[in-house]
Structure formats: structure tokens, C-alpha cells
Amino acid sequence: MTERPQANAVGTPLDRVDGWAKVTGGARYAHEYPVEGAVHAHPVRSTVARGRIVSLDPAAALRLPGVLAVLSHLNAPRLVPLVPSPPSCLGVEIDVFQSDVVVYRGQFVAAVVAETPEIAREAARLVAVGYDVEPHDVALDPGRDDLLAPEGVNGGHRADTVSGDVEAAMAVAPHTLDHCYTTPLTHPHPMEPHATIAVWDGDAVTVYDSNQGAHRIRGYVATAFGLPAERVRVVAPYVGGGFGGKLLPHPHLTVAIMAAREVNRPVKIALTRQQMSAVTGYRSPTVQRVRLAASADGTLLAVAHEAVGQTAITHRFAEQTAVAARVMYAAPNRRTSHRLARLNVPVPTYMRAPGECPGMFALESAMDEMAERCGTDPVDFRIRNIPPADPTTGLPFSSHGLEACLREGARLFGWEKRRDRVRRAGRRVAGWGVAASTYPAKRSKASASIRLEPTGRARVLVGASDIGTGARTILTQIAADALGLPVGEVSVEVGDSDLPVAGGAGGSMGTASCGSAIVEAAQALRARLGEIGGVVPPEELEVTGTAGPDSTAGRFSMHAFGAQFAEIHLDTVTGEIRVPRLLGVFAVGRVINPKTARSQLAGGMTMGLSMALHEESSLDHRLGFYVDQDLSGYHFATHADVESVEVSWIEEDDPHVNPIGAKGLGEIGIVGTAAAVANAVHDATGRRFRDLPLRPDRLVRTLIDP
């Protein structure tokens, strides 16, 4: 152990170390913990989108055998208000039952606690709630005169940026573009629904919860309930998907904790799909205006990206939709802005690649349009406008692989044959499209402990979160190489707030953050072994390492990049689009595990395909509520929709990004896919479609009556 470790695990396609536990049922998820004496909670949801509760009668529910309590604003304990920082960015709805005010339909107004989930559900139906109904407002209109300029947007970014003179450039440039692009409201819908078990032991609470960061959730719970952090334990070693929707706490978590204290028994709550549509967050719909100006030779002179999204009345969340436009392409004149409509809707939240995903649909669609106006190949146009340094900050890039991705993608896709291929066969027309992808390469502060046994086996403890992405596996590989041990001699424990503090699974930072902490811990362990002569004491040897956030962030602009290519076949009679081929090439630093990396990137691209063709949650403006509340009405890509998804990456050595050289790849796969598909539709039809999803009815209507 005192010799230099031999790297052999990182870079190999290792099977998931937790795969056997998952396929045999050994992996335990939030609602499955065998807690003795557990009872069940079921929420009562508002049936109006705006108003006040003027009466709430639980009598009929309480008469039902097996009902233990009904919680509402009339008897719920007071919570400590959360202070958002900055105020425009905290989309946390944890303050349940603190007021009689209703601000969206589906809001939790009461909760029943009963011996069985069936009794709780029936009793919830019997709680009589009366409302003083007020007119609601759910219309996202960029022309509203009450749009809010947030103090900042998600990720700690400024809401607006300006450099140069966009208007002057637009006035004189030989090529200009000014178009609006829209993306709909979409829901994450992870496979495992949101669920919680709360267990009080005196003045301490243990929460078994499906989330993307145990320490983050612990912090919110401790603050809201006025508890020291050490009296809150959050357990989430296995999570059945999240897509960003489980990064923040939601109302059911508060209900479980409140109810468990009220009845002095453990309380379980598992949300239904219908309940999740209102209270567990969604990606905000966007209306985006993109303006570009270019010279005669296809050099960009101006880039302006103005985004309008929505947020809730009482809980504000500002998605960073236009931020990607600040870094993607060079232009001396630039402007980005974000505005919010405060509506009677649930609070939005993170959803895979927040900001970059909807924002790059607009920007990359506009770039394709401008390439056409300039008479330039779309791949060449993007390469011509790659910036030599970060256009906003002026910082050099730690590495920049976009050109390599575009060229390699064009080679693999056969892009040079684009003009010579057969475009029509009967009523079917074919099209090819391209778009770029990007995602910031960040890391947060994280700590990890390593316990070395006298046998030579090592246990790695880190408060990471594995939401099905393979985090356990790649952290095992990083630890094995850092310690110079075979993978089979290393075990990694994650998903518990009792473990060393880590940021969880968000922002594609998990590998960089927790992996760097493990490397630091391994170095500390090796140093300690050297001090004691290399002999492990009988009681184990434990050390802790901590890695700080982005130590080089002030010297470099750090991003992952990619290029997406799509082939589509469009039936001109039915408007049906088939996508026989998707190709993505990415620059994501050092790839820790090719197998899990390919899975993540292909999954992201498939989700992007879903975004392009299917996904949208439809709002009934009369009721202020979603029409499609379950998976029978909410459409997304299935196996039949996905034919060939090819994933590749370029070799990229970035010594600045973090000690292990890895960039996050969990989210970049979804970025750019929808634009590549939409650009392919234009290539097939000669018509531009700027509103997602590309539903058959929209296409047929436009093709018949342009």
C-alpha cells in the first residue's frame, strides 16, 4: 500500500457493482424499509387553483375506523421559514399547512394518517374542504406587463448580461435572424415515485426518502423543523431515478415528518403518479426570442437570447435558459436576459440539464437557420464561430472539444453525403440535422472517508447519491486505482447523511466532486501508512479527505461539449416522424467507465428524442390543472421509437478540471438532441418548426397549409 498505485480500474467497462442487488430485489428503496408499527399518510389536495380555505371539516374522516389523525393548517406545527439565497432561485415547497391560502390546484391542504394506505386514501376523500374561490392566472405570455426580472437564475448566474451593441449590429449586418422558439412544460417522471418514511426517536428524526442528496435534504429538514443537523438522518442508498426532480424536498416529506410526530409512530407516504404531477416539480415552459447577426462570410456579429419562463406565486424558481448562449459562440455584441411570469401553478424545479436543455434547442435551431441564410454548411458554420476564449468572462477554456466532436461526428455520420442521398420514397421524406451540446464542468465541496481493514480490504464512505447512474460503480473504480487495490477489495457506501458530506447527484458534479474527495482520502491514507510503517492496526485505519469546489474556476472556463446528428423519416400524410439514427460525439474529459458512460449518454439522447417528438404536459386553463397526470396520457419515447442510438467520445485530457480529469456526462446527452431532430425535419421539408414537441398534427397542418 505504500507503493505508487497502479491504475487499472478507471477506463474499464466494469459491470455495476450493485447490479446483482437490484435484479434480485436485495436493493432496498425508500418505501420498502421494514419499520415496525408504521402507519400511512395520504394527502388531501385543493380542487381550486386560487383562493382561501374557509372551512375544513375532518369529522367524517376521523369516524372511519383506523384513522388516527387529520393534519391541516388548523392544527399543524409551525415551521421555520426558509430563507432563499438568492431569493429568485429557491424552489422549495416544504412549508406545508402553514396558511389557509391556496395558490395552485393540487396543493396539499390536509393529510390523513391511518393504519393502512387504503383507509388513509378513503378518509382523505371524506375530508370536507370549502373555499373562497378567486380567479386564477396560469397563462404564460411573453407580452405580459408584469414579468418579473429575477435577482439571479439557477446556478448562481446573473439574470441578464450585455456587451457591445446588439441593436447596432442587427441594423447593419448583411444576415440577420429574429425568431421565437417555445418548449413546453415537462415532468421528470422517475420510475420510483417520490416516497418517504419518517421515524421519530425522542427529538431526533430518521427519514428514509427517495432523493438525490441526503445532506441537502437533511439541511432543509433541520432548518424547517428547528432541529440541529445531527438530529436529522436521511437515508437513501438506492434511488429509482430522479432526473433532477428529487434534488429538492417536496410537500410529502414534510407531511411524513409532521404526521410521525403527531401520532408518535413511523409514517409512510408514497405519492401516486397523479399527485406527483402537481407537487414534485417540472421543467418550466419557455418562450425564447433569439436574434443573430452575421457577416457575409458567416462570422457572427451579434447573439441575443431572451428567455421567458414561469414560476409559482410563493416559491420562486428561475431556470437559466439563456446561459448557454453566453459561452457557445463568439460574437462582439451580446445580450441575454431572463424574465418570469408568477402564476397560479406549482413551483418548477430542476429537470435534466436545466437551462441548457431548453435553451440550446432555441440557440441551435437558430444557428441552423443562420447557416442556411449564410449559405454555409451547418457543421462548418458552427466551427467557424467557436470562440477562442469564454466570450463572457474572457477566461481561457480548460479544454474545448466542440470542433473535434463536430468533425468526428460528421465523419461517423457520413455528413459529406448529405446533398447526394435519396430524400424521398413515396410519401416518406428523409432529413439530416446537426446540433451542438454543452454543459458546465463543475464540482462542489465533498468529503470521503476510507477504512482500511487489516486484511487489506477498504471501505469507502461518501455521502454521494446513486440515482441509477452507476455512481457506486465509478467511485469504486476511482477508489481502487487511488488505493492500488483490485476492485473486488473495495466497497463504497453512499446515500446516507451520516456519511461524510457530499453534494449529491445534481449538476453532473457527482463524479468530479466525490471522486476528487476519494483521491484526497487515499493520498492521506497512504501518507498515514507511511508514518506507521505500513502495518494496519487491528481496529482498522480510517482517514478522511476533502476536496474543495472548483479550485481553478477563477482561471479557466470549464465545459463539456458535444455534437448530435439525427436522421428522420417523415410521413407527409400522417405527420409521423421516425428517427432511425441518432449519433452523439462528446468531449467529457476522462471517461471512468465506458459502459456506464455510454448508458448515460444514450439515455440522455433518448430523453432528448422524447423531448423533440412527444413530451409535454397540457394545462387546462379553465381548471388551472394538468390534463395528463399519469403515464397513459404523458407520452415519451418507448423502445419502438428508438432505433439506433450511437454514442462516441473523443480523447480529452483536461488537467485543470479536477484531480481525476473527468467532466460530468449525465446531462449533456439530452442537450442538443431536440434541435438536431428539428433541424433534420427542416432538411426534409424545407419548413421550420420552432415549437416543441413536433407532434404529427402540427406537422400535417403546416405541410398542408404553410
XYZ file of C-alpha atoms in Angstrom:
706
model
C 0.000 0.000 0.000
C 2.921 2.398 0.405
C 3.974 1.974 -3.235
C 2.533 4.031 -6.071
C -0.876 2.611 -7.082
C -1.229 1.007 -10.495
C -4.173 2.431 -12.444
C -6.188 -0.390 -13.982
C -9.818 0.041 -12.928
C -10.517 3.528 -14.316
C -11.289 3.343 -18.014
C -12.567 -0.244 -17.985
C -16.211 -1.170 -18.740
C -16.918 -2.594 -15.295
C -20.383 -4.035 -14.642
C -22.389 -2.226 -11.988
C -21.277 -3.335 -8.555
C -24.863 -3.077 -7.278
C -26.433 -4.808 -10.264
C -26.960 -8.131 -8.508
C -28.676 -6.487 -5.532
C -31.041 -4.665 -7.854
C -32.058 -7.547 -10.078
C -32.586 -9.919 -7.137
C -34.567 -7.457 -5.023
C -31.862 -7.025 -2.427
C -31.633 -3.275 -3.022
C -33.978 -1.506 -0.622
C -35.789 1.630 -1.786
C -37.363 4.363 0.327
C -40.821 2.888 0.876
C -39.514 -0.643 1.437
C -37.794 -0.289 4.802
C -39.385 -2.670 7.362
C -40.197 -0.131 10.059
C -42.149 -1.598 12.965
C -45.553 -0.110 13.700
C -45.680 2.060 10.587
C -48.883 3.825 9.580
C -49.707 5.612 6.356
C -50.452 9.167 5.248
C -52.473 10.326 2.271
C -52.831 13.973 1.180
C -55.959 15.991 0.536
C -55.401 18.212 -2.488
C -57.025 21.504 -3.340
C -59.659 21.448 -6.055
C -59.218 25.122 -6.905
C -56.241 26.982 -8.334
C -56.564 30.111 -6.214
C -58.445 31.109 -3.106
C -58.694 30.621 0.647
C -59.825 27.719 2.755
C -62.910 28.914 4.620
C -63.872 25.576 6.143
C -62.179 22.262 6.729
C -64.171 19.518 8.437
C -62.311 16.257 9.226
C -65.178 14.726 11.235
C -66.305 12.162 8.660
C -62.715 11.075 8.071
C -61.982 10.726 11.778
C -65.047 8.497 12.244
C -63.641 5.959 9.819
C -62.106 3.008 11.751
C -58.337 3.032 11.536
C -57.930 6.793 11.069
C -55.505 8.283 13.586
C -55.292 11.967 12.689
C -56.039 14.638 10.128
C -53.441 17.387 9.729
C -54.139 20.770 8.187
C -53.369 24.462 8.721
C -55.730 24.297 11.707
C -53.503 22.031 13.802
C -50.131 21.606 12.064
C -46.963 22.698 13.914
C -45.356 25.962 12.848
C -42.263 25.580 10.690
C -39.223 27.835 10.448
C -39.386 29.765 7.147
C -36.586 29.016 4.717
C -34.555 31.984 3.528
C -33.684 31.544 -0.152
C -30.305 32.647 -1.430
C -30.652 34.265 -3.867
C -34.390 34.903 -3.385
C -35.226 34.145 -7.023
C -33.799 30.650 -7.088
C -35.135 28.553 -4.204
C -37.973 26.398 -5.495
C -38.525 24.548 -2.213
C -42.116 23.887 -1.114
C -41.606 22.461 2.342
C -43.825 24.870 4.317
C -46.927 22.677 4.265
C -50.125 23.575 6.176
C -48.806 26.959 7.299
C -51.617 29.042 5.833
C -55.188 28.921 4.572
C -54.106 30.390 1.224
C -54.315 28.235 -1.925
C -52.054 29.286 -4.797
C -52.356 26.334 -7.214
C -54.660 23.412 -7.895
C -53.435 20.180 -6.346
C -51.772 21.939 -3.401
C -51.783 19.872 -0.212
C -54.413 21.328 2.123
C -54.651 18.419 4.584
C -53.365 14.900 5.180
C -54.933 11.827 6.753
C -52.946 9.351 8.846
C -54.369 5.839 9.115
C -53.435 2.233 9.802
C -53.404 1.224 6.130
C -52.882 3.119 2.876
C -56.361 2.107 1.722
C -58.024 3.587 4.811
C -55.942 6.743 4.510
C -56.950 7.209 0.882
C -60.642 6.682 1.595
C -60.545 9.004 4.604
C -58.846 11.722 2.546
C -61.871 11.644 0.259
C -64.115 12.303 3.272
C -62.359 15.480 4.448
C -64.718 18.345 3.564
C -62.958 21.499 2.395
C -64.699 24.744 1.494
C -63.037 27.533 -0.484
C -63.480 31.197 -1.173
C -62.505 30.913 -4.831
C -60.645 33.694 -6.637
C -59.880 33.990 -10.365
C -56.660 32.195 -11.206
C -53.940 33.101 -13.697
C -51.982 30.327 -15.416
C -51.189 31.889 -18.807
C -47.531 32.142 -19.785
C -47.464 35.107 -22.165
C -44.175 36.856 -23.006
C -46.128 40.023 -23.693
C -47.368 40.391 -20.103
C -46.596 43.727 -18.467
C -45.924 42.156 -15.058
C -42.995 39.891 -15.920
C -40.508 39.648 -13.090
C -36.788 40.290 -13.546
C -35.195 37.817 -11.104
C -32.196 38.788 -8.998
C -30.399 35.749 -10.385
C -31.063 32.422 -12.044
C -30.298 28.836 -11.159
C -26.621 28.020 -10.884
C -25.695 31.354 -9.347
C -25.746 33.160 -12.692
C -26.748 36.751 -13.336
C -30.180 37.068 -14.886
C -29.056 39.483 -17.606
C -25.794 40.165 -19.430
C -24.942 42.796 -22.029
C -21.789 43.547 -24.005
C -21.422 45.599 -27.168
C -24.439 46.884 -29.109
C -26.751 44.181 -30.430
C -29.195 46.652 -31.988
C -26.489 48.407 -33.989
C -25.118 45.094 -35.240
C -28.592 43.913 -36.257
C -29.168 47.141 -38.165
C -26.126 46.839 -40.444
C -25.360 43.103 -40.712
C -25.975 41.504 -44.143
C -27.557 38.473 -42.474
C -29.940 38.710 -39.533
C -32.377 36.422 -37.774
C -35.098 37.167 -35.215
C -37.347 34.273 -34.209
C -39.267 32.894 -31.256
C -38.922 29.289 -30.073
C -41.023 27.535 -27.451
C -40.615 24.475 -25.265
C -43.482 23.008 -23.228
C -43.868 22.145 -19.572
C -42.465 18.653 -18.944
C -42.354 16.359 -15.918
C -39.394 14.171 -14.850
C -41.487 11.063 -14.011
C -38.782 8.809 -12.497
C -39.557 5.097 -12.303
C -39.660 5.145 -8.492
C -42.337 7.586 -7.291
C -41.474 10.030 -4.543
C -41.770 8.289 -1.171
C -40.767 8.854 2.455
C -40.805 7.062 5.799
C -40.342 9.254 8.882
C -39.403 7.802 12.278
C -39.022 9.941 15.419
C -36.885 8.829 18.332
C -37.292 11.432 21.034
C -36.259 14.737 19.498
C -34.379 13.145 16.590
C -35.855 12.001 13.284
C -34.733 9.443 10.728
C -36.071 9.846 7.219
C -35.963 7.100 4.589
C -36.500 9.133 1.469
C -36.118 8.894 -2.301
C -33.874 11.842 -3.087
C -30.768 12.975 -4.953
C -28.761 14.244 -1.988
C -29.125 13.120 1.623
C -27.162 16.023 3.096
C -29.102 18.628 1.132
C -32.416 17.166 2.307
C -31.127 16.948 5.883
C -30.314 20.647 5.809
C -33.797 21.622 4.708
C -35.482 19.359 7.260
C -33.273 20.573 10.117
C -33.986 24.214 9.276
C -37.738 23.831 8.790
C -38.261 21.840 11.999
C -35.789 23.843 14.071
C -33.503 20.879 14.725
C -29.719 20.616 14.933
C -28.452 18.868 11.802
C -27.057 15.986 13.854
C -30.608 15.130 14.994
C -31.755 14.517 11.415
C -30.686 11.443 9.490
C -31.647 10.975 5.849
C -31.203 7.510 4.337
C -31.306 6.985 0.555
C -28.789 4.358 -0.604
C -30.915 3.286 -3.580
C -32.998 5.685 -5.648
C -35.078 4.667 -8.645
C -34.357 7.659 -10.844
C -34.713 11.360 -10.310
C -33.827 13.423 -13.410
C -33.397 16.431 -11.112
C -36.874 16.184 -9.600
C -35.569 14.687 -6.345
C -32.854 17.258 -5.622
C -35.165 19.395 -3.503
C -37.665 18.398 -0.798
C -41.346 18.329 -1.675
C -44.531 18.580 0.437
C -44.887 14.841 1.097
C -41.608 14.876 3.057
C -42.972 17.480 5.454
C -46.257 15.595 5.769
C -44.477 12.373 6.763
C -42.340 14.093 9.404
C -45.232 16.106 10.828
C -47.547 13.119 10.912
C -44.992 10.843 12.574
C -44.569 13.322 15.392
C -48.332 13.839 15.687
C -49.236 10.143 16.080
C -45.932 9.083 17.661
C -45.491 6.265 15.167
C -43.472 5.843 11.977
C -45.340 7.223 8.967
C -45.058 6.112 5.355
C -46.167 8.125 2.350
C -45.814 7.196 -1.316
C -47.146 9.605 -3.897
C -49.207 8.406 -6.833
C -48.363 9.493 -10.378
C -51.347 11.809 -10.315
C -50.152 13.516 -7.137
C -46.607 13.857 -8.455
C -47.752 15.930 -11.415
C -48.568 18.840 -9.102
C -46.236 18.730 -6.115
C -42.874 17.301 -7.174
C -41.838 19.859 -9.763
C -41.466 20.112 -13.520
C -39.423 21.872 -16.187
C -40.842 25.328 -16.797
C -42.243 26.013 -20.248
C -40.236 28.634 -22.101
C -40.744 31.275 -24.737
C -37.389 32.266 -26.205
C -36.505 35.031 -28.615
C -33.178 34.503 -30.387
C -31.585 37.148 -32.588
C -28.417 36.603 -34.593
C -26.424 38.825 -36.912
C -23.690 37.594 -39.222
C -21.263 38.996 -41.756
C -21.220 37.990 -45.409
C -18.648 35.267 -44.731
C -20.732 33.687 -41.935
C -18.992 35.207 -38.903
C -21.386 36.019 -36.078
C -21.585 39.688 -35.188
C -24.335 39.523 -32.557
C -26.034 36.933 -30.336
C -29.107 37.846 -28.293
C -31.113 35.311 -26.314
C -34.115 36.431 -24.246
C -36.000 33.778 -22.257
C -39.368 33.928 -20.514
C -40.391 31.161 -18.120
C -42.843 30.700 -15.299
C -42.667 30.341 -11.559
C -45.076 29.877 -8.683
C -46.665 32.653 -6.643
C -44.974 31.841 -3.331
C -41.967 29.675 -4.246
C -39.714 31.117 -6.897
C -37.504 29.150 -9.280
C -35.660 30.737 -12.210
C -34.287 28.401 -14.864
C -31.047 29.548 -16.536
C -32.397 29.104 -20.062
C -30.212 31.655 -21.875
C -26.949 30.993 -20.020
C -25.570 28.551 -22.618
C -25.702 31.342 -25.223
C -23.097 33.188 -23.160
C -20.424 30.586 -23.827
C -21.187 28.760 -27.078
C -20.215 31.104 -29.910
C -18.022 34.147 -30.479
C -19.649 37.498 -31.275
C -18.609 41.024 -30.244
C -22.184 42.084 -29.466
C -24.153 40.001 -26.966
C -27.235 40.096 -24.786
C -29.016 37.534 -22.626
C -31.973 38.009 -20.306
C -34.418 36.035 -18.178
C -37.949 37.031 -17.158
C -40.549 35.169 -15.112
C -44.321 35.107 -15.029
C -45.623 34.495 -11.494
C -48.634 32.262 -11.944
C -51.070 30.081 -10.015
C -49.065 26.993 -10.853
C -46.937 24.564 -8.838
C -43.309 25.511 -8.355
C -40.949 24.404 -11.154
C -37.771 22.564 -10.306
C -34.647 21.076 -11.797
C -35.053 18.647 -14.671
C -32.162 17.015 -16.519
C -29.843 19.768 -17.814
C -31.973 22.677 -16.555
C -31.337 25.740 -18.681
C -29.059 24.140 -21.248
C -31.692 21.661 -22.421
C -34.461 24.102 -23.452
C -32.052 26.957 -24.170
C -29.904 25.029 -26.624
C -32.989 23.915 -28.556
C -33.615 27.554 -29.391
C -29.992 28.569 -29.956
C -29.089 25.535 -32.066
C -32.239 25.832 -34.149
C -31.371 29.485 -34.779
C -27.771 28.591 -35.646
C -29.065 26.171 -38.254
C -31.296 28.844 -39.732
C -28.436 31.330 -39.872
C -26.121 28.824 -41.519
C -28.707 28.425 -44.260
C -29.010 32.180 -44.729
C -25.246 32.485 -44.985
C -25.078 29.624 -47.485
C -22.743 27.725 -45.160
C -22.772 24.083 -44.143
C -24.234 23.850 -40.591
C -21.188 21.975 -39.281
C -18.732 24.447 -40.821
C -20.793 27.409 -39.590
C -20.578 26.228 -36.003
C -16.859 25.518 -36.245
C -16.205 28.960 -37.762
C -17.827 30.627 -34.752
C -16.230 28.654 -31.910
C -14.763 31.242 -29.512
C -11.041 31.257 -28.677
C -11.913 32.089 -25.057
C -15.060 32.387 -22.949
C -16.995 35.201 -24.681
C -18.477 36.492 -21.424
C -15.588 36.249 -18.954
C -12.603 36.257 -21.284
C -11.159 33.274 -19.415
C -9.372 30.576 -21.418
C -11.150 27.254 -21.691
C -9.576 24.454 -19.682
C -10.230 22.364 -22.809
C -12.605 22.782 -25.721
C -13.613 19.764 -27.754
C -16.516 21.079 -29.820
C -14.673 21.244 -33.138
C -13.292 17.737 -32.668
C -16.786 16.451 -31.818
C -18.348 18.107 -34.861
C -15.702 16.790 -37.233
C -15.701 13.275 -35.815
C -19.491 13.204 -35.737
C -19.686 14.346 -39.352
C -17.227 11.610 -40.324
C -19.087 8.860 -38.477
C -22.488 10.014 -39.708
C -21.396 10.329 -43.332
C -22.274 14.044 -43.388
C -20.431 14.585 -46.693
C -23.202 12.570 -48.408
C -25.917 14.912 -47.133
C -26.653 16.519 -50.504
C -26.365 13.371 -52.606
C -28.604 10.988 -50.669
C -32.139 9.904 -51.626
C -34.581 12.249 -49.879
C -37.998 10.882 -50.894
C -39.505 7.421 -51.161
C -43.228 7.570 -51.871
C -44.891 9.692 -49.219
C -41.854 9.461 -46.923
C -39.204 12.178 -46.909
C -35.853 11.962 -45.123
C -33.795 14.649 -43.449
C -30.491 15.036 -41.633
C -29.785 17.504 -38.861
C -26.980 18.557 -36.543
C -26.743 20.498 -33.294
C -24.097 21.202 -30.684
C -24.256 20.322 -26.992
C -22.663 21.805 -23.910
C -22.758 21.516 -20.145
C -20.620 23.190 -17.464
C -17.930 21.100 -15.782
C -18.242 21.906 -12.093
C -17.626 20.314 -8.741
C -18.712 21.056 -5.212
C -17.001 20.540 -1.882
C -17.091 16.911 -0.785
C -15.513 14.675 1.830
C -14.829 10.942 1.867
C -13.509 8.519 4.480
C -11.597 5.319 3.842
C -11.458 2.497 6.382
C -8.672 0.037 5.675
C -9.037 -3.371 7.298
C -6.054 -5.486 8.394
C -6.995 -7.908 5.597
C -6.299 -5.180 3.040
C -9.947 -4.574 2.123
C -11.096 -0.964 2.017
C -14.493 0.568 2.802
C -15.098 3.962 1.229
C -17.715 6.165 2.889
C -19.040 9.168 0.981
C -22.380 10.946 1.084
C -22.870 10.650 -2.664
C -26.160 9.730 -4.277
C -26.665 6.976 -6.849
C -29.945 7.504 -8.664
C -29.326 4.666 -11.089
C -26.475 6.367 -12.940
C -23.782 3.966 -11.727
C -22.182 6.310 -9.184
C -21.307 3.446 -6.820
C -19.504 1.659 -9.607
C -17.346 4.507 -10.890
C -16.495 5.683 -7.363
C -15.379 2.117 -6.652
C -13.131 2.252 -9.713
C -11.662 5.617 -8.691
C -11.025 4.356 -5.154
C -9.452 1.103 -6.362
C -6.944 2.934 -8.524
C -6.222 5.575 -5.889
C -5.512 2.837 -3.339
C -3.769 0.419 -5.693
C -6.261 -2.335 -4.862
C -8.304 -4.686 -7.044
C -11.909 -3.552 -7.495
C -13.120 -6.586 -5.553
C -11.233 -5.399 -2.470
C -13.080 -2.061 -2.350
C -16.661 -1.352 -1.278
C -18.339 2.039 -1.461
C -21.205 3.186 0.768
C -23.373 6.101 -0.365
C -26.767 7.676 0.250
C -26.781 8.423 3.971
C -26.414 11.767 5.761
C -24.360 10.007 8.452
C -21.625 9.576 5.840
C -19.097 12.343 5.045
C -20.729 15.378 3.462
C -21.171 15.457 -0.316
C -23.372 17.401 -2.678
C -25.420 14.558 -4.115
C -26.431 13.861 -7.723
C -27.003 17.207 -9.403
C -25.370 19.410 -11.999
C -23.363 16.450 -13.348
C -20.949 17.073 -10.460
C -21.115 13.782 -8.551
C -18.108 12.036 -10.089
C -15.875 15.104 -10.070
C -16.791 16.101 -6.521
C -16.902 12.767 -4.725
C -14.187 11.204 -6.858
C -11.813 14.051 -6.017
C -12.572 13.619 -2.313
C -11.806 9.904 -2.557
C -8.468 10.655 -4.218
C -7.634 13.073 -1.391
C -8.587 10.470 1.211
C -6.481 7.810 -0.498
C -3.468 10.109 -0.510
C -3.988 10.816 3.193
C -4.257 7.091 3.886
C -1.037 6.348 2.069
C 0.726 9.089 3.995
C -0.585 7.739 7.289
C 0.528 4.218 6.398
C 3.972 5.540 5.705
C 4.073 7.111 9.149
C 3.168 3.857 10.911
C 5.392 1.575 8.887
C 2.719 0.220 6.531
C 1.061 -2.000 9.149
C -2.704 -1.682 9.541
C -3.768 -1.761 13.228
C -6.253 -4.454 14.277
C -9.064 -1.947 14.792
C -8.827 -0.622 11.178
C -7.218 2.534 9.927
C -9.521 5.394 8.966
C -8.713 8.689 7.261
C -10.841 11.433 5.718
C -10.125 13.563 2.692
C -11.859 16.725 1.497
C -11.830 18.254 -1.984
C -12.872 21.864 -2.416
C -15.101 23.286 -5.141
C -13.557 24.321 -8.468
C -10.144 25.447 -7.294
C -9.304 26.536 -10.854
C -12.688 28.110 -11.628
C -11.248 31.611 -11.418
C -8.582 30.830 -14.014
C -10.444 28.735 -16.570
C -13.863 28.384 -18.150
C -14.694 24.684 -17.864
C -17.281 22.917 -20.003
C -18.096 19.640 -21.691
C -19.112 19.797 -25.352
C -20.724 17.517 -27.871
C -22.238 17.221 -31.335
C -25.526 15.500 -32.133
C -26.579 14.197 -35.551
C -30.059 12.920 -36.423
C -31.716 11.267 -39.392
C -35.515 11.481 -39.577
C -38.140 9.930 -41.838
C -41.383 11.898 -42.098
C -44.673 10.536 -43.419
C -46.097 13.537 -45.276
C -49.663 12.200 -44.992
C -49.844 11.352 -41.282
C -47.135 13.680 -39.984
C -45.480 10.790 -38.148
C -41.741 11.154 -37.589
C -39.450 8.176 -37.211
C -35.838 8.594 -36.150
C -33.837 5.636 -37.481
C -30.495 7.091 -36.446
C -29.095 9.296 -33.690
C -25.377 9.873 -33.259
C -23.665 11.780 -30.458
C -19.962 12.515 -30.084
C -18.851 14.127 -26.826
C -15.821 15.712 -25.180
C -16.266 14.852 -21.499
C -12.734 14.612 -20.188
C -11.576 11.289 -18.801
C -14.201 8.569 -19.114
C -14.165 6.499 -15.921
C -16.342 3.620 -17.119
C -17.146 3.288 -20.852
C -20.127 1.028 -20.162
C -21.955 3.325 -17.738
C -20.861 6.390 -19.732
C -22.398 5.030 -22.905
C -25.557 4.172 -20.974
C -25.867 7.679 -19.572
C -25.213 9.426 -22.881
C -27.554 7.160 -24.842
C -30.205 7.621 -22.154
C -29.856 11.388 -22.374
C -30.139 11.294 -26.157
C -33.236 9.108 -25.906
C -34.733 11.606 -23.468
C -33.883 14.356 -25.983
C -35.661 12.375 -28.688
C -38.659 12.200 -26.366
C -38.440 15.954 -25.858
C -38.416 16.508 -29.617
C -41.352 14.284 -30.540
C -43.554 13.557 -27.547
C -43.171 15.181 -24.168
C -45.498 17.911 -22.949
C -47.833 18.341 -20.018
C -51.046 20.003 -21.155
C -52.618 22.594 -18.878
C -56.383 23.090 -18.752
C -56.573 26.862 -18.351
C -60.146 26.720 -17.073
C -59.202 24.492 -14.150
C -55.584 25.568 -13.804
C -54.511 21.922 -13.790
C -52.759 19.313 -15.897
C -54.781 17.094 -18.187
C -52.181 14.314 -18.459
C -51.418 13.274 -14.887
C -50.242 9.717 -15.434
C -48.119 7.669 -17.799
C -51.056 6.757 -20.022
C -51.531 10.396 -21.002
C -47.979 11.706 -20.687
C -46.193 10.481 -23.802
C -42.486 9.736 -24.036
C -40.233 7.579 -26.153
C -40.535 3.813 -25.811
C -38.461 1.013 -27.366
C -40.487 1.234 -30.583
C -39.485 4.878 -31.036
C -35.754 4.311 -30.620
C -33.941 2.502 -33.402
C -30.207 3.270 -33.486
C -28.531 5.476 -30.867
C -24.786 5.644 -31.417
C -22.531 7.150 -28.752
C -18.885 8.056 -29.064
C -16.413 10.399 -27.397
C -13.079 11.937 -28.200
C -9.959 11.524 -26.114
C -9.692 14.651 -23.974
C -7.020 15.319 -21.382
C -8.032 18.213 -19.139
C -5.575 18.598 -16.255
C -7.365 21.662 -14.886
C -10.934 20.494 -14.428
C -10.357 18.293 -11.318
C -7.817 15.765 -9.978
C -9.345 12.881 -11.924
C -9.823 14.781 -15.197
C -13.487 13.812 -15.564
C -16.329 16.022 -16.727
C -19.928 15.188 -15.903
C -21.812 13.337 -18.624
C -25.177 12.592 -17.023
C -26.878 15.603 -18.590
C -25.060 16.685 -21.739
C -26.621 13.822 -23.720
C -30.052 15.445 -23.655
C -28.702 18.850 -24.706
C -28.890 19.445 -28.447
C -30.810 16.299 -29.385
C -34.153 18.030 -29.880
C -32.566 20.727 -32.045
C -30.808 18.100 -34.191
C -34.163 16.377 -34.785
C -35.947 19.666 -35.549
C -33.156 20.681 -37.932
C -33.496 17.317 -39.662
C -37.227 17.947 -40.093
C -36.409 21.239 -41.783
C -33.913 19.467 -44.028
C -36.659 17.033 -45.044
C -39.486 19.516 -45.552
C -37.955 22.941 -46.136
C -40.148 24.244 -43.300
C -39.048 25.429 -39.866
C -40.790 24.129 -36.771
C -39.910 26.234 -33.753
C -42.328 24.808 -31.195
C -41.825 21.543 -29.343
C -42.915 18.816 -29.409
C -43.022 18.063 -33.137
C -46.447 16.456 -32.981
C -47.976 14.957 -36.133
C -50.912 17.381 -36.050
C -48.550 20.373 -36.053
C -46.541 18.994 -38.928
C -49.519 17.985 -41.069
C -51.212 21.350 -40.541
C -48.095 23.211 -41.643
C -47.309 20.922 -44.562
C -50.842 21.190 -45.919
C -51.297 24.924 -45.296
C -47.903 26.628 -44.910
